[in-house]
């Protein structure tokens, strides 16, 4: 029989780094990180406008069984993000408003699930943000062993306990703790650069000039003409 664990200790990133990455958001942090760490688009926001960043508490569950989510609550700390996976594909509603109430009482700021959630209206009303593969009313049992705080794969992305999780309307990004500070600095520089570009675009500048794209267009054989040539010309 395979071993199952609840690991109590997790190495987390510092608060300033997590705050900076939350401020950057998923898209900018993803670019700053060299386009790594992004979960696949099947896991998506189930509300509008929520932005979170925190440390991953990972959960590996049997499909259709949320026993290990309950076990995970005990090891969570304020500011953590619960990342739930299943050992084979599942869309069952493994998480709802009661578990959200429990997690919130322990300071957890959101859920990322490569399975399903339910009670979505109640979750939105209480302001507990979730990102999931599905919204599905199918219930679950509490019967099968799994593990907490072991490496898992969510929507094709490896997630380690303590990894930095950033999630917003654009999706979910996961970064190793060791990369957090460097990515936060690069993201801040990128945001400053984008602010300058935004101001120039607002003033009427054209992207083809701002990015010096005219030589590339010419090299690719793109021609500027006032009208298309007449047929047969």
XYZ file of C-alpha atoms in Angstrom:
233
model
C 0.000 0.000 0.000
C 1.304 3.457 -0.898
C 2.282 5.747 1.960
C 0.102 8.763 2.746
C 1.216 11.794 4.721
C 0.035 15.001 6.315
C 3.175 17.141 6.372
C 2.931 19.896 8.978
C 5.928 22.090 8.077
C 6.141 24.208 4.915
C 8.810 26.704 3.862
C 7.017 29.889 2.831
C 8.128 33.020 0.974
C 8.375 36.288 2.889
C 5.333 38.530 3.107
C 6.861 41.418 1.134
C 7.609 39.177 -1.843
C 4.119 37.695 -1.838
C 2.571 41.179 -1.603
C 4.674 42.444 -4.509
C 3.660 39.494 -6.689
C 0.011 39.986 -5.839
C 0.348 43.609 -6.898
C 1.942 42.527 -10.192
C -0.794 40.023 -11.040
C -0.616 36.797 -12.997
C 0.157 38.106 -16.488
C 2.991 40.453 -15.487
C 4.515 37.966 -13.036
C 4.343 35.224 -15.652
C 6.228 37.367 -18.175
C 8.729 38.467 -15.527
C 9.368 34.828 -14.600
C 10.234 33.894 -18.172
C 6.791 32.471 -18.944
C 6.968 29.556 -16.541
C 4.605 28.262 -13.851
C 1.213 28.930 -15.440
C -1.579 26.441 -14.821
C -3.567 25.353 -17.855
C -6.696 27.362 -18.727
C -9.080 24.614 -17.594
C -8.635 25.885 -14.033
C -10.249 29.299 -14.066
C -11.704 31.974 -11.816
C -15.228 31.378 -10.569
C -15.776 35.026 -9.646
C -14.764 38.380 -11.109
C -12.099 40.714 -9.791
C -10.495 38.561 -7.097
C -6.694 38.795 -6.825
C -4.757 36.691 -4.333
C -1.182 35.607 -3.646
C -0.046 33.266 -0.920
C 1.792 30.078 -0.042
C 0.574 26.750 -1.404
C -0.794 24.087 0.892
C -1.113 21.121 -1.443
C -3.669 18.326 -1.210
C -3.763 15.039 -3.111
C -7.229 13.451 -2.938
C -8.903 10.330 -4.219
C -11.428 11.347 -6.930
C -14.826 12.110 -5.446
C -13.437 12.134 -1.903
C -12.670 15.300 0.072
C -11.364 13.682 3.259
C -7.879 15.105 2.801
C -9.176 18.659 2.317
C -10.572 18.448 5.845
C -7.236 17.062 7.052
C -5.386 19.945 5.380
C -7.199 22.694 7.286
C -5.256 21.935 10.450
C -1.868 22.730 8.869
C -2.937 25.955 7.142
C -1.735 29.360 8.283
C -3.074 32.858 7.577
C -2.305 33.884 4.002
C -2.108 30.355 2.601
C -3.789 29.155 -0.606
C -5.161 25.608 -0.704
C -4.275 23.735 -3.915
C -6.392 20.608 -4.391
C -5.690 17.826 -6.886
C -7.029 14.324 -7.466
C -5.119 11.183 -8.364
C -7.170 10.792 -11.540
C -9.378 13.290 -13.396
C -12.452 14.454 -11.486
C -15.039 17.205 -11.747
C -16.989 16.313 -8.599
C -17.916 19.200 -6.324
C -15.308 18.497 -3.656
C -15.431 21.957 -2.067
C -18.269 24.220 -0.969
C -19.259 26.928 1.455
C -18.804 24.848 4.631
C -15.187 24.038 3.842
C -14.669 27.651 2.801
C -15.987 28.752 6.194
C -13.533 26.420 7.906
C -10.593 27.579 5.807
C -11.422 31.244 6.303
C -11.454 30.709 10.087
C -7.833 29.587 9.741
C -6.817 32.518 7.539
C -6.746 30.764 4.156
C -7.330 33.329 1.396
C -8.497 31.143 -1.493
C -8.705 27.772 -3.209
C -7.227 26.429 -6.447
C -8.759 23.092 -7.435
C -8.031 20.808 -10.354
C -11.459 19.298 -9.703
C -14.916 20.732 -9.053
C -16.481 23.132 -6.585
C -20.106 23.696 -5.665
C -22.212 26.152 -3.631
C -20.753 28.725 -5.997
C -23.386 31.383 -5.256
C -22.688 31.092 -1.535
C -18.923 31.233 -2.135
C -19.345 34.418 -4.142
C -21.622 35.937 -1.527
C -19.127 35.248 1.257
C -16.278 36.549 -0.891
C -14.149 33.404 -0.747
C -12.357 33.207 -4.116
C -11.969 29.895 -5.928
C -10.321 28.797 -9.149
C -11.443 25.380 -10.351
C -11.689 23.002 -13.286
C -15.472 22.719 -12.927
C -18.560 23.871 -11.083
C -20.538 20.730 -10.354
C -23.135 19.856 -7.725
C -22.026 16.205 -7.571
C -21.255 15.418 -3.929
C -18.317 13.524 -2.492
C -17.509 11.078 0.300
C -14.929 11.071 3.088
C -13.411 7.615 2.937
C -10.095 7.385 1.084
C -6.540 8.273 2.144
C -4.448 10.895 0.385
C -1.709 13.320 1.315
C -1.215 16.930 2.387
C 1.854 18.988 1.524
C 3.412 16.709 -1.051
C 4.279 17.732 -4.629
C 1.202 17.590 -6.878
C 0.316 18.373 -10.483
C -2.546 20.832 -11.110
C -3.687 21.522 -14.661
C -0.358 20.283 -15.983
C 1.769 22.334 -13.585
C 3.935 20.954 -10.791
C 3.047 22.577 -7.451
C 5.271 22.097 -4.419
C 4.252 22.803 -0.827
C 5.065 26.429 -0.019
C 5.245 27.553 -3.658
C 3.980 31.068 -4.267
C 0.502 31.011 -5.815
C -0.789 34.101 -7.650
C -4.356 33.967 -8.982
C -6.634 36.496 -10.651
C -9.036 36.773 -13.583
C -6.215 35.758 -15.977
C -5.611 32.390 -14.316
C -3.237 30.849 -11.786
C 0.555 31.099 -11.601
C 2.861 29.056 -9.338
C 6.457 30.046 -8.584
C 9.172 28.426 -6.475
C 9.946 30.277 -3.261
C 13.580 30.718 -4.337
C 12.511 32.627 -7.472
C 10.023 34.913 -5.736
C 12.166 37.964 -4.993
C 13.806 38.063 -8.407
C 10.469 37.699 -10.193
C 8.926 40.395 -7.963
C 11.704 42.840 -8.886
C 11.423 42.026 -12.590
C 7.636 42.367 -12.446
C 7.900 45.807 -10.791
C 10.254 46.947 -13.569
C 7.877 45.566 -16.166
C 4.909 47.389 -14.643
C 6.833 50.683 -14.656
C 7.758 50.136 -18.306
C 4.160 49.327 -19.188
C 2.963 52.487 -17.465
C 5.231 54.527 -19.762
C 3.996 52.646 -22.839
C 0.379 53.094 -21.755
C 0.871 56.853 -21.483
C 2.401 56.991 -24.958
C -0.397 54.912 -26.457
C -2.987 57.117 -24.767
C -1.339 60.140 -26.409
C -1.846 58.546 -29.826
C 1.460 56.787 -30.453
C 1.255 53.731 -32.701
C 2.490 50.357 -31.542
C 4.247 49.744 -34.871
C 6.403 52.811 -34.180
C 6.811 52.403 -30.435
C 8.024 48.825 -30.862
C 9.916 49.624 -34.085
C 7.910 47.068 -36.027
C 7.993 48.702 -39.473
C 11.341 47.112 -40.441
C 10.006 43.708 -39.392
C 6.835 44.174 -41.450
C 8.938 45.068 -44.480
C 11.246 42.090 -43.910
C 8.202 39.814 -43.769
C 6.964 41.176 -47.080
C 4.021 43.196 -45.763
C 3.273 46.051 -48.180
C 1.401 49.281 -47.526
C -0.906 50.219 -50.419
C -3.760 52.694 -50.687
C -5.989 50.141 -52.393
C -5.799 46.494 -53.364
C -4.679 45.951 -56.942
C -7.496 45.475 -59.439
C -8.201 41.901 -60.507
C -5.871 40.881 -63.316
C -3.586 43.863 -62.822
